[in-house]
Coordinates of C-alpha atoms in Angstrom, one line a residue:
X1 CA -9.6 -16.4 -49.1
X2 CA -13.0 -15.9 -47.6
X3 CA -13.5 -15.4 -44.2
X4 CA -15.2 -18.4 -43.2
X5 CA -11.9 -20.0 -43.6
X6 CA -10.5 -18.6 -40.1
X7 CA -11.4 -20.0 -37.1
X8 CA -10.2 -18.9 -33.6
X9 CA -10.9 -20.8 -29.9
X10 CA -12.4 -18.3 -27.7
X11 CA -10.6 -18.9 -24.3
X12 CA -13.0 -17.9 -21.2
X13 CA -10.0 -15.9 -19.4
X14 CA -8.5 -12.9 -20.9
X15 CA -5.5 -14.3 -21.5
X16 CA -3.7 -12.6 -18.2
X17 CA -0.5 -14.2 -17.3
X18 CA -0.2 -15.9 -13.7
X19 CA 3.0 -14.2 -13.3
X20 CA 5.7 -11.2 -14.3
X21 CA 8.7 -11.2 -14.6
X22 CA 10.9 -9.2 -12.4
X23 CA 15.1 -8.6 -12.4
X24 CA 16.2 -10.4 -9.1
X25 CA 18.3 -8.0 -7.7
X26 CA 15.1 -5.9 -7.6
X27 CA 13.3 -8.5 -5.5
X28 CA 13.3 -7.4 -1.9
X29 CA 11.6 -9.0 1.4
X30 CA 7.8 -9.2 2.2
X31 CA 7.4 -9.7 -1.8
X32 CA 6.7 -12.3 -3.6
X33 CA 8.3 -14.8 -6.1
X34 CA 8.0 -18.1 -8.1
X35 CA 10.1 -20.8 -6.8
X36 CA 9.8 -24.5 -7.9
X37 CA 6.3 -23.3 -9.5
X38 CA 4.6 -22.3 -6.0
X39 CA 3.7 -18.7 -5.7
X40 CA 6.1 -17.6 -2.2
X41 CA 6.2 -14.8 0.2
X42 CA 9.6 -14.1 0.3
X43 CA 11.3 -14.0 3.9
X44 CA 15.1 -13.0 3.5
X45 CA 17.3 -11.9 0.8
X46 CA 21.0 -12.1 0.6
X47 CA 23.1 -11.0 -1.9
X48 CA 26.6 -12.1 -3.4
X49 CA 29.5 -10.5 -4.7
X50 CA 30.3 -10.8 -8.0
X51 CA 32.2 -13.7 -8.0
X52 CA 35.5 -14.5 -11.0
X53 CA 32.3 -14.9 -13.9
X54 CA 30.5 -12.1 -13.2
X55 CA 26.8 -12.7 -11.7
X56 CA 25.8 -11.5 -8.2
X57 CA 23.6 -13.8 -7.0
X58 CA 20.0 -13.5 -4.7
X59 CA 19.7 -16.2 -2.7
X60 CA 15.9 -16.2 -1.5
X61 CA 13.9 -18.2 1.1
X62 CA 9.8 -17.9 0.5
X63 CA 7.5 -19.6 2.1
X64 CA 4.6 -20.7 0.0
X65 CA 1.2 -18.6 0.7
X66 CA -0.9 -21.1 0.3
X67 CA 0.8 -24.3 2.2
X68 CA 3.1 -22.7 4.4
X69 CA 6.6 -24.9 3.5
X70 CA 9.9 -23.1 3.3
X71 CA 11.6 -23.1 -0.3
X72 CA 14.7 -21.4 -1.7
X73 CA 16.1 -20.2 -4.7
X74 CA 19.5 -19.1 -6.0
X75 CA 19.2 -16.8 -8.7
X76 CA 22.2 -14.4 -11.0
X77 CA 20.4 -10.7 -9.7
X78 CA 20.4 -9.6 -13.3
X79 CA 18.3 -12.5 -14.9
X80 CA 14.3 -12.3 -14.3
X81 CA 12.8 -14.2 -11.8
X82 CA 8.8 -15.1 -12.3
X83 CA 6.4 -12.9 -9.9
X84 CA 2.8 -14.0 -9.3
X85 CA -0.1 -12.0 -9.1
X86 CA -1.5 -12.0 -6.0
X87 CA -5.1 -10.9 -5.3
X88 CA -7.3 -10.6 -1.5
X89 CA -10.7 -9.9 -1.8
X90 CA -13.0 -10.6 1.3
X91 CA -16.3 -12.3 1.3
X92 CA -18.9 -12.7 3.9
X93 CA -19.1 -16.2 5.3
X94 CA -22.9 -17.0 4.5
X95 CA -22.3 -21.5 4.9
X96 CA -20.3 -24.1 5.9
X97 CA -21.3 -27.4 4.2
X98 CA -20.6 -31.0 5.5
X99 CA -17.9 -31.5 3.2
X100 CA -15.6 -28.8 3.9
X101 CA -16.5 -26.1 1.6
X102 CA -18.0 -22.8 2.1
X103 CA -20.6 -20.7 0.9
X104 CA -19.4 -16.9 0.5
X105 CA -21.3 -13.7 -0.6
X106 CA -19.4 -11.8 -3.1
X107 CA -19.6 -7.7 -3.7
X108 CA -22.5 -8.0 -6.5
X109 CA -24.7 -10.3 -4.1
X110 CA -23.7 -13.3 -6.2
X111 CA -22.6 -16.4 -3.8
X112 CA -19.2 -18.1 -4.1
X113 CA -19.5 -22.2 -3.8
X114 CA -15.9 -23.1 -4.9
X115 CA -13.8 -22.6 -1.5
X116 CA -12.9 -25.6 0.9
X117 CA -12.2 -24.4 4.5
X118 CA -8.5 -23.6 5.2
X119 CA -6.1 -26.4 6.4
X120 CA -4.9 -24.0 9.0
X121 CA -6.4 -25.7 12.3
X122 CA -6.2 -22.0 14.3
X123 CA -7.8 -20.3 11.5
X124 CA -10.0 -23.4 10.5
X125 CA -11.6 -23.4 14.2
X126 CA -12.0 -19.6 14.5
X127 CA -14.2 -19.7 11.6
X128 CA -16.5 -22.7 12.7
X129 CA -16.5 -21.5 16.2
X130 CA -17.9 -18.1 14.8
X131 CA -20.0 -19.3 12.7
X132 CA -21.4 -21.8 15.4
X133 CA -22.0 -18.2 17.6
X134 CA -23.8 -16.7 14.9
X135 CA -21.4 -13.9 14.2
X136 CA -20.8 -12.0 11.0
X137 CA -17.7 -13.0 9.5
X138 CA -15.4 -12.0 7.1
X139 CA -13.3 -14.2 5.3
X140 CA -10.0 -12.9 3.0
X141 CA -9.5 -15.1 0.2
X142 CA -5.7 -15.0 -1.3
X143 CA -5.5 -16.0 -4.6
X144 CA -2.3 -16.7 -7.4
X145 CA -1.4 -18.5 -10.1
X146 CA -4.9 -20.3 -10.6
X147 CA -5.3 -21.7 -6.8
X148 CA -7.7 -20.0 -3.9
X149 CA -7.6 -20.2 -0.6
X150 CA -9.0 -18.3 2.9
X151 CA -6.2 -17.0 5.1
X152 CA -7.6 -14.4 7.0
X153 CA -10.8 -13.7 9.2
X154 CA -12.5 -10.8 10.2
X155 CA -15.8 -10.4 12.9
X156 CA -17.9 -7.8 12.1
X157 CA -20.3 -8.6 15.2
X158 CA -23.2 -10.3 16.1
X159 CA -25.9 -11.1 13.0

């Protein structure tokens, strides 16, 4: 066999997984956790006794970090539950475009296109309002599990 015979895809990402896995029982509030595929903050924990077969179960309630809806999940506290990876990193606000996205200035001076403005209405007119002023802002971008989204805001002053 010669080795023009074996052909691999190159994949642009490294191949990191969206999530870990994690044994329930090990799980604990302000966290975060999988549940019905949405990556969720979790809120409360509560914990059974082992019942006549044998599992303790977690009951959680998250609430997802990127829509805000409530979910919950009852899980055995010794199987693995799926935990995301979840990434900040803050920009500077440099655009807002007519259609709802926004330009951003990353770390290495590169600029960020790929953002819409957040659904939020408080946070969504805090940010135009600022911007409207002329103020330096700061925007946090939360990202997990392959989505993006602004959920914080910081002023750093006038320009």
């Amino acid at each position: 066999m010669s080795d023009e015979e074996h052909h691999f895809e190159s994949k642009a990402d490294a191949g990191a997984s969206k999530t870990y896995p994690q044994q329930a029982g090990t799980i604990r509030k302000n966290g975060y956790i999988v549940i019905k595929n949405r990556p969720c903050k979790v809120v409360e924990v509560s914990t059974s006794k082992t019942g006549k077969h044998g599992h303790a179960k977690c009951h959680f309630v998250g609430i997802d970090i990127f829509n805000g809806k409530k979910l919950e999940d009852i899980v055995p506290s010794s199987h693995n539950c799926d935990v995301p990876h979840v990434n900040r990193i803050d920009y500077q606000l440099i655009d807002i475009s007519e259609d709802g996205f926004v330009s951003l200035l990353t770390d290495n001076g590169e600029t960020k296109d790929d953002l819409r403005l957040p659904t939020d209405e408080n946070l969504l007119k805090q940010i135009k309002d600022g911007f409207a002023e002329g103020k330096d802002l700061i925007v946090s971008v939360m990202s997990s599990m392959g989505e993006e989204q602004i959920c914080a805001l910081k002023d750093i002053g006038p320009k």
